[in-house]
PDB file of C-alpha atoms (C1' of nucleotides) in Angstrom:
ATOM      1  CA  MET G   1      16.816   5.257  -0.206  1.00 40.00           C
ATOM      2  CA  ASN G   2      18.466   5.233  -3.621  1.00 39.00           C
ATOM      3  CA  PRO G   3      16.498   5.925  -6.837  1.00 39.00           C
ATOM      4  CA  ILE G   4      16.332   2.279  -7.836  1.00 41.00           C
ATOM      5  CA  GLN G   5      14.856   1.223  -4.502  1.00 45.00           C
ATOM      6  CA  LYS G   6      12.463   4.160  -4.628  1.00 48.00           C
ATOM      7  CA  GLN G   7      11.282   3.034  -8.017  1.00 66.00           C
ATOM      8  CA  ASP G   8      10.767  -0.491  -6.688  1.00 72.00           C
ATOM      9  CA  THR G   9       8.621   0.901  -3.902  1.00 81.00           C
ATOM     10  CA  GLU G  10       6.532   2.860  -6.366  1.00 83.00           C
ATOM     11  CA  ILE G  11       6.022  -0.235  -8.493  1.00 86.00           C
ATOM     12  CA  GLN G  12       5.020  -2.172  -5.382  1.00 90.00           C
ATOM     13  CA  ASN G  13       2.524   0.532  -4.427  1.00 92.00           C
ATOM     14  CA  GLU G  14       1.032   0.398  -7.883  1.00 92.00           C
ATOM     15  CA  LEU G  15       0.623  -3.367  -7.474  1.00 91.00           C
ATOM     16  CA  TYR G  16      -1.093  -2.984  -4.117  1.00 95.00           C
ATOM     17  CA  ALA G  17      -3.326  -0.235  -5.465  1.00 96.00           C
ATOM     18  CA  LYS G  18      -4.216  -2.392  -8.442  1.00 94.00           C
ATOM     19  CA  PHE G  19      -5.010  -5.256  -6.098  1.00 95.00           C
ATOM     20  CA  PHE G  20      -7.500  -3.151  -4.143  1.00 97.00           C
ATOM     21  CA  HIS G  21      -8.909  -1.825  -7.363  1.00 97.00           C
ATOM     22  CA  GLY G  22     -10.225  -5.345  -7.834  1.00 97.00           C
ATOM     23  CA  LEU G  23     -12.642  -4.812  -4.945  1.00 98.00           C
ATOM     24  CA  SER G  24     -13.410  -1.170  -5.756  1.00 97.00           C
ATOM     25  CA  ASN G  25     -16.316  -1.879  -8.111  1.00 97.00           C
ATOM     26  CA  PRO G  26     -19.763  -2.870  -6.814  1.00 97.00           C
ATOM     27  CA  THR G  27     -20.218  -5.669  -9.323  1.00 97.00           C
ATOM     28  CA  ARG G  28     -16.792  -7.162  -8.688  1.00 98.00           C
ATOM     29  CA  PHE G  29     -17.300  -6.888  -4.953  1.00 98.00           C
ATOM     30  CA  ARG G  30     -20.612  -8.691  -5.292  1.00 97.00           C
ATOM     31  CA  ILE G  31     -18.984 -11.419  -7.387  1.00 98.00           C
ATOM     32  CA  VAL G  32     -16.381 -11.923  -4.670  1.00 98.00           C
ATOM     33  CA  GLU G  33     -19.099 -12.142  -2.047  1.00 97.00           C
ATOM     34  CA  ILE G  34     -21.005 -14.714  -4.071  1.00 98.00           C
ATOM     35  CA  LEU G  35     -17.922 -16.812  -4.729  1.00 98.00           C
ATOM     36  CA  LEU G  36     -16.929 -16.679  -1.063  1.00 98.00           C
ATOM     37  CA  ASP G  37     -20.146 -18.607  -0.557  1.00 97.00           C
ATOM     38  CA  GLY G  38     -19.254 -21.255  -3.140  1.00 97.00           C
ATOM     39  CA  GLU G  39     -18.080 -21.740  -6.716  1.00 98.00           C
ATOM     40  CA  LYS G  40     -20.289 -20.675  -9.617  1.00 98.00           C
ATOM     41  CA  THR G  41     -20.385 -20.838 -13.396  1.00 98.00           C
ATOM     42  CA  VAL G  42     -20.377 -17.648 -15.447  1.00 98.00           C
ATOM     43  CA  SER G  43     -24.010 -18.272 -16.378  1.00 98.00           C
ATOM     44  CA  GLU G  44     -25.038 -18.571 -12.762  1.00 98.00           C
ATOM     45  CA  LEU G  45     -23.278 -15.313 -11.966  1.00 98.00           C
ATOM     46  CA  VAL G  46     -24.948 -13.587 -14.914  1.00 98.00           C
ATOM     47  CA  ASP G  47     -28.341 -14.729 -13.606  1.00 97.00           C
ATOM     48  CA  MET G  48     -27.553 -13.325 -10.179  1.00 96.00           C
ATOM     49  CA  LEU G  49     -26.080 -10.004 -11.275  1.00 95.00           C
ATOM     50  CA  SER G  50     -28.286  -7.939 -13.620  1.00 91.00           C
ATOM     51  CA  VAL G  51     -25.320  -6.996 -15.797  1.00 96.00           C
ATOM     52  CA  THR G  52     -24.468  -8.284 -19.256  1.00 97.00           C
ATOM     53  CA  GLN G  53     -22.575 -11.523 -19.761  1.00 97.00           C
ATOM     54  CA  GLY G  54     -19.737  -9.619 -21.354  1.00 97.00           C
ATOM     55  CA  GLN G  55     -19.326  -7.469 -18.299  1.00 97.00           C
ATOM     56  CA  VAL G  56     -19.370 -10.449 -15.978  1.00 98.00           C
ATOM     57  CA  SER G  57     -16.643 -12.143 -17.999  1.00 98.00           C
ATOM     58  CA  ASN G  58     -14.565  -8.975 -17.998  1.00 97.00           C
ATOM     59  CA  HIS G  59     -14.945  -8.482 -14.264  1.00 98.00           C
ATOM     60  CA  LEU G  60     -14.029 -12.113 -13.713  1.00 97.00           C
ATOM     61  CA  ALA G  61     -10.955 -11.674 -15.867  1.00 96.00           C
ATOM     62  CA  CYS G  62      -9.957  -8.697 -13.738  1.00 95.00           C
ATOM     63  CA  LEU G  63     -10.470 -10.627 -10.507  1.00 96.00           C
ATOM     64  CA  LYS G  64      -8.549 -13.557 -11.922  1.00 94.00           C
ATOM     65  CA  TRP G  65      -5.519 -11.470 -12.904  1.00 91.00           C
ATOM     66  CA  CYS G  66      -5.536  -9.875  -9.461  1.00 90.00           C
ATOM     67  CA  GLY G  67      -5.399 -13.293  -7.837  1.00 92.00           C
ATOM     68  CA  TYR G  68      -8.847 -13.261  -6.258  1.00 96.00           C
ATOM     69  CA  VAL G  69     -10.399 -16.061  -8.268  1.00 96.00           C
ATOM     70  CA  SER G  70      -9.425 -19.011 -10.413  1.00 95.00           C
ATOM     71  CA  SER G  71     -11.363 -20.937 -13.008  1.00 96.00           C
ATOM     72  CA  LYS G  72     -11.702 -24.391 -14.475  1.00 96.00           C
ATOM     73  CA  GLN G  73     -13.455 -25.602 -17.562  1.00 96.00           C
ATOM     74  CA  ASP G  74     -16.372 -27.962 -16.950  1.00 96.00           C
ATOM     75  CA  GLY G  75     -17.803 -29.050 -20.250  1.00 95.00           C
ATOM     76  CA  LYS G  76     -19.150 -25.960 -21.926  1.00 95.00           C
ATOM     77  CA  TYR G  77     -19.259 -24.148 -18.614  1.00 97.00           C
ATOM     78  CA  VAL G  78     -16.444 -22.363 -16.795  1.00 98.00           C
ATOM     79  CA  ILE G  79     -16.543 -22.574 -13.035  1.00 98.00           C
ATOM     80  CA  TYR G  80     -15.040 -19.774 -10.983  1.00 98.00           C
ATOM     81  CA  ARG G  81     -14.067 -19.924  -7.342  1.00 97.00           C
ATOM     82  CA  MET G  82     -12.085 -17.983  -4.795  1.00 97.00           C
ATOM     83  CA  THR G  83      -8.365 -18.644  -4.916  1.00 92.00           C
ATOM     84  CA  ASP G  84      -7.420 -17.428  -1.500  1.00 92.00           C
ATOM     85  CA  GLU G  85      -9.193 -17.581   1.850  1.00 94.00           C
ATOM     86  CA  ARG G  86      -7.417 -14.430   2.982  1.00 96.00           C
ATOM     87  CA  VAL G  87      -9.942 -12.491   0.920  1.00 97.00           C
ATOM     88  CA  ARG G  88     -12.653 -13.597   3.319  1.00 97.00           C
ATOM     89  CA  THR G  89     -10.888 -11.850   6.176  1.00 98.00           C
ATOM     90  CA  ILE G  90     -10.206  -8.734   4.138  1.00 98.00           C
ATOM     91  CA  VAL G  91     -13.862  -8.479   3.137  1.00 97.00           C
ATOM     92  CA  GLN G  92     -15.083  -9.134   6.647  1.00 97.00           C
ATOM     93  CA  LEU G  93     -12.860  -6.476   8.196  1.00 97.00           C
ATOM     94  CA  ALA G  94     -13.876  -3.998   5.507  1.00 96.00           C
ATOM     95  CA  LYS G  95     -17.557  -4.641   6.176  1.00 95.00           C
ATOM     96  CA  GLU G  96     -17.058  -4.074   9.862  1.00 94.00           C
ATOM     97  CA  MET G  97     -15.227  -0.825   9.205  1.00 93.00           C
ATOM     98  CA  VAL G  98     -17.831   0.362   6.739  1.00 91.00           C
ATOM     99  CA  SER G  99     -20.682  -0.345   9.112  1.00 88.00           C
ATOM    100  CA  ASP G 100     -18.858   1.772  11.688  1.00 83.00           C
ATOM    101  CA  ASN G 101     -18.380   4.588   9.170  1.00 76.00           C
ATOM    102  CA  ALA G 102     -21.331   4.265   6.803  1.00 64.00           C
ATOM    103  CA  ALA G 103     -22.572   7.789   7.314  1.00 56.00           C
ATOM    104  CA  HIS G 104     -19.241   9.284   6.335  1.00 56.00           C
ATOM    105  CA  ILE G 105     -18.535   7.087   3.344  1.00 53.00           C
ATOM    106  CA  SER G 106     -21.892   7.691   1.711  1.00 48.00           C
ATOM    107  CA  GLN G 107     -21.124  11.396   1.677  1.00 49.00           C
ATOM    108  CA  CYS G 108     -17.695  10.956   0.063  1.00 50.00           C
ATOM    109  CA  THR G 109     -17.612  12.990  -3.124  1.00 48.00           C
ATOM    110  CA  ARG G 110     -13.870  13.346  -3.598  1.00 49.00           C
ATOM    111  CA  MET G 111     -12.027  11.267  -6.159  1.00 43.00           C
TER     112      MET G 111
ATOM    113  CA  MET I   1     -35.606 -10.747  -2.024  1.00 41.00           C
ATOM    114  CA  ASN I   2     -37.948  -7.847  -2.665  1.00 40.00           C
ATOM    115  CA  PRO I   3     -36.943  -4.784  -4.700  1.00 41.00           C
ATOM    116  CA  ILE I   4     -36.379  -2.626  -1.641  1.00 42.00           C
ATOM    117  CA  GLN I   5     -34.034  -5.149  -0.064  1.00 46.00           C
ATOM    118  CA  LYS I   6     -32.277  -5.595  -3.360  1.00 48.00           C
ATOM    119  CA  GLN I   7     -31.725  -1.875  -3.581  1.00 66.00           C
ATOM    120  CA  ASP I   8     -30.314  -1.869  -0.062  1.00 72.00           C
ATOM    121  CA  THR I   9     -27.854  -4.569  -1.053  1.00 81.00           C
ATOM    122  CA  GLU I  10     -26.767  -2.575  -4.061  1.00 83.00           C
ATOM    123  CA  ILE I  11     -26.254   0.502  -1.936  1.00 86.00           C
ATOM    124  CA  GLN I  12     -24.242  -1.568   0.503  1.00 90.00           C
ATOM    125  CA  ASN I  13     -22.082  -2.923  -2.296  1.00 92.00           C
ATOM    126  CA  GLU I  14     -21.449   0.582  -3.528  1.00 92.00           C
ATOM    127  CA  LEU I  15     -20.318   1.529  -0.036  1.00 91.00           C
ATOM    128  CA  TYR I  16     -17.945  -1.418   0.169  1.00 95.00           C
ATOM    129  CA  ALA I  17     -16.597  -0.684  -3.284  1.00 96.00           C
ATOM    130  CA  LYS I  18     -16.093   2.959  -2.373  1.00 94.00           C
ATOM    131  CA  PHE I  19     -14.281   1.869   0.755  1.00 95.00           C
ATOM    132  CA  PHE I  20     -11.792  -0.221  -1.215  1.00 97.00           C
ATOM    133  CA  HIS I  21     -11.464   2.577  -3.728  1.00 97.00           C
ATOM    134  CA  GLY I  22      -9.703   4.420  -0.925  1.00 96.00           C
ATOM    135  CA  LEU I  23      -6.793   1.989  -1.180  1.00 98.00           C
ATOM    136  CA  SER I  24      -6.883   1.662  -4.964  1.00 97.00           C
ATOM    137  CA  ASN I  25      -4.552   4.579  -5.697  1.00 97.00           C
ATOM    138  CA  PRO I  26      -0.765   4.299  -5.234  1.00 97.00           C
ATOM    139  CA  THR I  27      -0.447   7.649  -3.458  1.00 97.00           C
ATOM    140  CA  ARG I  28      -3.323   6.968  -1.092  1.00 98.00           C
ATOM    141  CA  PHE I  29      -2.003   3.482  -0.373  1.00 98.00           C
ATOM    142  CA  ARG I  30       1.402   4.981   0.419  1.00 97.00           C
ATOM    143  CA  ILE I  31      -0.181   7.538   2.725  1.00 98.00           C
ATOM    144  CA  VAL I  32      -1.933   4.744   4.591  1.00 98.00           C
ATOM    145  CA  GLU I  33       1.326   2.843   4.900  1.00 97.00           C
ATOM    146  CA  ILE I  34       3.123   5.906   6.246  1.00 98.00           C
ATOM    147  CA  LEU I  35       0.375   6.683   8.739  1.00 98.00           C
ATOM    148  CA  LEU I  36       0.283   3.075   9.914  1.00 98.00           C
ATOM    149  CA  ASP I  37       3.825   3.781  11.078  1.00 97.00           C
ATOM    150  CA  GLY I  38       2.792   6.898  12.992  1.00 97.00           C
ATOM    151  CA  GLU I  39       0.911  10.170  12.702  1.00 98.00           C
ATOM    152  CA  LYS I  40       2.144  12.898  10.355  1.00 98.00           C
ATOM    153  CA  THR I  41       1.376  16.482   9.414  1.00 98.00           C
ATOM    154  CA  VAL I  42       0.338  17.326   5.864  1.00 98.00           C
ATOM    155  CA  SER I  43       3.690  19.038   5.316  1.00 97.00           C
ATOM    156  CA  GLU I  44       5.583  15.938   6.380  1.00 98.00           C
ATOM    157  CA  LEU I  45       3.526  13.818   3.993  1.00 98.00           C
ATOM    158  CA  VAL I  46       4.123  16.270   1.149  1.00 97.00           C
ATOM    159  CA  ASP I  47       7.874  16.014   1.783  1.00 96.00           C
ATOM    160  CA  MET I  48       7.690  12.213   1.641  1.00 96.00           C
ATOM    161  CA  LEU I  49       5.457  11.889  -1.402  1.00 95.00           C
ATOM    162  CA  SER I  50       6.652  13.755  -4.510  1.00 90.00           C
ATOM    163  CA  VAL I  51       3.140  14.969  -5.294  1.00 96.00           C
ATOM    164  CA  THR I  52       1.743  18.475  -4.879  1.00 96.00           C
ATOM    165  CA  GLN I  53       0.355  19.688  -1.575  1.00 97.00           C
ATOM    166  CA  GLY I  54      -3.070  20.050  -3.122  1.00 97.00           C
ATOM    167  CA  GLN I  55      -3.099  16.433  -4.148  1.00 97.00           C
ATOM    168  CA  VAL I  56      -2.012  15.264  -0.728  1.00 98.00           C
ATOM    169  CA  SER I  57      -4.810  17.230   0.910  1.00 98.00           C
ATOM    170  CA  ASN I  58      -7.333  15.839  -1.539  1.00 97.00           C
ATOM    171  CA  HIS I  59      -6.178  12.269  -1.014  1.00 98.00           C
ATOM    172  CA  LEU I  60      -6.293  12.795   2.729  1.00 97.00           C
ATOM    173  CA  ALA I  61      -9.829  14.134   2.442  1.00 96.00           C
ATOM    174  CA  CYS I  62     -10.790  10.987   0.527  1.00 95.00           C
ATOM    175  CA  LEU I  63      -9.197   8.718   3.127  1.00 96.00           C
ATOM    176  CA  LYS I  64     -10.863  10.673   5.901  1.00 94.00           C
ATOM    177  CA  TRP I  65     -14.347  10.360   4.402  1.00 91.00           C
ATOM    178  CA  CYS I  66     -13.804   6.643   3.916  1.00 90.00           C
ATOM    179  CA  GLY I  67     -12.941   6.257   7.596  1.00 92.00           C
ATOM    180  CA  TYR I  68      -9.283   5.378   7.194  1.00 96.00           C
ATOM    181  CA  VAL I  69      -7.786   8.439   8.843  1.00 96.00           C
ATOM    182  CA  SER I  70      -8.726  11.237  11.173  1.00 95.00           C
ATOM    183  CA  SER I  71      -7.142  14.623  11.748  1.00 96.00           C
ATOM    184  CA  LYS I  72      -6.595  17.148  14.461  1.00 96.00           C
ATOM    185  CA  GLN I  73      -5.427  20.735  14.267  1.00 96.00           C
ATOM    186  CA  ASP I  74      -2.105  21.425  15.970  1.00 96.00           C
ATOM    187  CA  GLY I  75      -1.312  25.087  15.702  1.00 95.00           C
ATOM    188  CA  LYS I  76      -0.933  25.876  12.057  1.00 95.00           C
ATOM    189  CA  TYR I  77      -0.379  22.210  11.271  1.00 97.00           C
ATOM    190  CA  VAL I  78      -2.941  19.480  10.792  1.00 98.00           C
ATOM    191  CA  ILE I  79      -1.920  16.067  12.038  1.00 98.00           C
ATOM    192  CA  TYR I  80      -3.363  12.971  10.381  1.00 98.00           C
ATOM    193  CA  ARG I  81      -3.388   9.482  11.793  1.00 97.00           C
ATOM    194  CA  MET I  82      -5.019   6.122  11.201  1.00 97.00           C
ATOM    195  CA  THR I  83      -8.487   5.833  12.678  1.00 92.00           C
ATOM    196  CA  ASP I  84      -8.767   2.097  12.764  1.00 92.00           C
ATOM    197  CA  GLU I  85      -6.257  -0.656  13.441  1.00 94.00           C
ATOM    198  CA  ARG I  86      -8.217  -3.074  11.283  1.00 96.00           C
ATOM    199  CA  VAL I  87      -6.640  -1.377   8.283  1.00 97.00           C
ATOM    200  CA  ARG I  88      -3.290  -2.754   9.356  1.00 97.00           C
ATOM    201  CA  THR I  89      -4.579  -6.306   8.991  1.00 98.00           C
ATOM    202  CA  ILE I  90      -6.250  -5.575   5.666  1.00 98.00           C
ATOM    203  CA  VAL I  91      -3.054  -4.085   4.267  1.00 97.00           C
ATOM    204  CA  GLN I  92      -0.925  -6.917   5.593  1.00 97.00           C
ATOM    205  CA  LEU I  93      -3.138  -9.626   4.115  1.00 97.00           C
ATOM    206  CA  ALA I  94      -3.235  -7.786   0.802  1.00 96.00           C
ATOM    207  CA  LYS I  95       0.542  -7.549   0.709  1.00 95.00           C
ATOM    208  CA  GLU I  96       0.858 -11.252   1.369  1.00 94.00           C
ATOM    209  CA  MET I  97      -1.608 -12.049  -1.394  1.00 93.00           C
ATOM    210  CA  VAL I  98       0.078  -9.698  -3.832  1.00 91.00           C
ATOM    211  CA  SER I  99       3.498 -11.176  -3.179  1.00 88.00           C
ATOM    212  CA  ASP I 100       2.003 -14.578  -3.946  1.00 83.00           C
ATOM    213  CA  ASN I 101       0.469 -13.285  -7.175  1.00 76.00           C
ATOM    214  CA  ALA I 102       2.763 -10.458  -8.259  1.00 64.00           C
ATOM    215  CA  ALA I 103       3.452 -11.891 -11.682  1.00 56.00           C
ATOM    216  CA  HIS I 104      -0.227 -12.072 -12.527  1.00 56.00           C
ATOM    217  CA  ILE I 105      -1.253  -8.684 -11.193  1.00 53.00           C
ATOM    218  CA  SER I 106       1.437  -6.792 -13.030  1.00 48.00           C
ATOM    219  CA  GLN I 107       0.019  -8.091 -16.281  1.00 49.00           C
ATOM    220  CA  CYS I 108      -3.547  -7.042 -15.497  1.00 50.00           C
ATOM    221  CA  THR I 109      -4.758  -4.736 -18.229  1.00 48.00           C
ATOM    222  CA  ARG I 110      -8.517  -5.070 -17.782  1.00 50.00           C
ATOM    223  CA  MET I 111     -10.563  -2.361 -16.160  1.00 43.00           C
TER     224      MET I 111
ATOM    225  C1'  DA V   1     -20.294 -30.610 -40.387  1.00 61.89           C
ATOM    226  C1'  DT V   2     -23.859 -27.730 -38.495  1.00 61.89           C
ATOM    227  C1'  DC V   3     -26.081 -25.676 -34.849  1.00 61.89           C
ATOM    228  C1'  DA V   4     -27.049 -23.955 -30.165  1.00 61.89           C
ATOM    229  C1'  DT V   5     -25.186 -22.493 -26.005  1.00 61.89           C
ATOM    230  C1'  DA V   6     -21.492 -20.716 -22.915  1.00 61.89           C
ATOM    231  C1'  DT V   7     -17.829 -17.753 -22.423  1.00 61.89           C
ATOM    232  C1'  DA V   8     -14.344 -14.329 -23.898  1.00 61.89           C
ATOM    233  C1'  DT V   9     -12.937 -10.264 -26.282  1.00 61.89           C
ATOM    234  C1'  DT V  10     -13.290  -5.976 -28.576  1.00 61.89           C
ATOM    235  C1'  DT V  11     -15.236  -1.468 -29.645  1.00 61.89           C
ATOM    236  C1'  DA V  12     -17.156   3.080 -29.053  1.00 61.89           C
ATOM    237  C1'  DG V  13     -19.082   6.217 -26.117  1.00 61.89           C
ATOM    238  C1'  DA V  14     -20.191   7.809 -21.385  1.00 61.89           C
ATOM    239  C1'  DT V  15     -18.665   8.550 -16.838  1.00 61.89           C
ATOM    240  C1'  DA V  16     -15.387   8.838 -13.179  1.00 61.89           C
ATOM    241  C1'  DT V  17     -10.903   9.773 -11.456  1.00 61.89           C
ATOM    242  C1'  DA V  18      -6.239  11.792 -11.382  1.00 61.89           C
ATOM    243  C1'  DT V  19      -3.127  15.593 -12.123  1.00 61.89           C
ATOM    244  C1'  DA V  20      -1.275  20.168 -11.892  1.00 61.89           C
ATOM    245  C1'  DA V  21      -1.956  24.820 -11.246  1.00 61.89           C
ATOM    246  C1'  DA V  22      -4.318  28.477  -9.225  1.00 61.89           C
ATOM    247  C1'  DT V  23      -6.761  30.251  -5.558  1.00 61.89           C
ATOM    248  C1'  DA V  24      -8.928  30.388  -0.975  1.00 61.89           C
ATOM    249  C1'  DT V  25      -8.865  29.811   3.959  1.00 61.89           C
ATOM    250  C1'  DA V  26      -6.890  29.442   8.412  1.00 61.89           C
ATOM    251  C1'  DT V  27      -3.348  29.918  11.861  1.00 61.89           C
ATOM    252  C1'  DG V  28       0.559  32.038  14.037  1.00 61.89           C
ATOM    253  C1'  DT V  29       3.786  35.955  14.288  1.00 61.89           C
ATOM    254  C1'  DA V  30       5.875  40.529  13.792  1.00 61.89           C
TER     255       DA V  30
ATOM    256  C1'  DT T   1      -3.171  44.889  11.087  1.00 61.89           C
ATOM    257  C1'  DA T   2      -0.112  42.932   7.796  1.00 61.89           C
ATOM    258  C1'  DC T   3       2.509  39.103   6.512  1.00 61.89           C
ATOM    259  C1'  DA T   4       4.227  34.307   6.126  1.00 61.89           C
ATOM    260  C1'  DT T   5       3.238  29.602   6.312  1.00 61.89           C
ATOM    261  C1'  DA T   6       0.137  25.476   6.369  1.00 61.89           C
ATOM    262  C1'  DT T   7      -3.743  23.408   4.604  1.00 61.89           C
ATOM    263  C1'  DA T   8      -7.981  23.104   1.837  1.00 61.89           C
ATOM    264  C1'  DT T   9     -10.575  23.793  -2.277  1.00 61.89           C
ATOM    265  C1'  DT T  10     -11.476  24.643  -6.986  1.00 61.89           C
ATOM    266  C1'  DT T  11     -10.644  24.502 -11.938  1.00 61.89           C
ATOM    267  C1'  DA T  12      -9.416  22.732 -16.355  1.00 61.89           C
ATOM    268  C1'  DT T  13      -7.495  19.066 -18.555  1.00 61.89           C
ATOM    269  C1'  DA T  14      -5.754  14.426 -19.168  1.00 61.89           C
ATOM    270  C1'  DT T  15      -6.292   9.732 -18.257  1.00 61.89           C
ATOM    271  C1'  DA T  16      -8.571   5.694 -16.755  1.00 61.89           C
ATOM    272  C1'  DT T  17     -12.591   3.038 -16.068  1.00 61.89           C
ATOM    273  C1'  DC T  18     -17.270   1.533 -16.876  1.00 61.89           C
ATOM    274  C1'  DT T  19     -21.127   0.268 -19.742  1.00 61.89           C
ATOM    275  C1'  DA T  20     -23.533  -1.806 -23.460  1.00 61.89           C
ATOM    276  C1'  DA T  21     -23.463  -3.770 -27.740  1.00 61.89           C
ATOM    277  C1'  DA T  22     -21.328  -6.406 -31.142  1.00 61.89           C
ATOM    278  C1'  DT T  23     -18.422  -9.966 -32.325  1.00 61.89           C
ATOM    279  C1'  DA T  24     -15.336 -13.917 -31.663  1.00 61.89           C
ATOM    280  C1'  DT T  25     -14.213 -18.369 -29.745  1.00 61.89           C
ATOM    281  C1'  DA T  26     -15.030 -22.748 -27.626  1.00 61.89           C
ATOM    282  C1'  DT T  27     -17.727 -26.704 -26.323  1.00 61.89           C
ATOM    283  C1'  DG T  28     -21.273 -30.208 -26.741  1.00 61.89           C
ATOM    284  C1'  DA T  29     -25.177 -32.052 -29.241  1.00 61.89           C
ATOM    285  C1'  DT T  30     -27.597 -33.379 -33.428  1.00 61.89           C
TER     286       DT T  30
END
DNA sequence: ATCATATATTTAGATATATAAATATATGTA
DNA sequence: TACATATATTTATATATCTAAATATATGAT
């Protein structure tokens, strides 16, 4: 593998890592779960999430850039929804794995 | 939903988030990719990864606690391998999604 | 135009994570 | 036992991320 290809691979890995980073925060994960159940406005999410509106908007921006969600203006509201059904499968598989490994994960202190 | 149930949900979300955190680092993601192709010793991974041996061991410890990999001693070597085939599907779906959204993700500066 | 509400962005400070180096432990071999 | 190699752990530091608050922008209503 030549240096240029190696660099490409590293850039790709950073993209994949960044993608998973989208789901690596409890609030963002919860937002994804909620939106998998149906579209919501920012206000509705704020009501459901016990975090500030600013945080919700920031998390949504993160999820949007990562391709998880998309948004549309609806009057003075902005409605967010899942962009891609593949996320449903990813989340479902992860939940299954976690429930099989919950004891271990809860003890994870590294990194 | 009563407070106790709510707390359970939050703990669950933290577990799921921690699980995805396992894949949210380029080196760890690369390790998972390599191990999906077959088991490897720590030394072999160090040779493939241009990071220090200490880092590789730490990343492996993280992946192990999160349930991605398991290890077995083999003489003075320790062999790591994927624990769960469901990871293969998760990684594959993520790659597909990323390739459909690469332009967006690379621009993501938030969080 | 002014105001109220919804959403987005920015800022500073706190916390978590990553990195590299040093050190410790464990296994096999002479 | 002493030594070499493989792996794990710890430490200090750098970097990234999260949180909360403040502020900015955008939309609809009066």
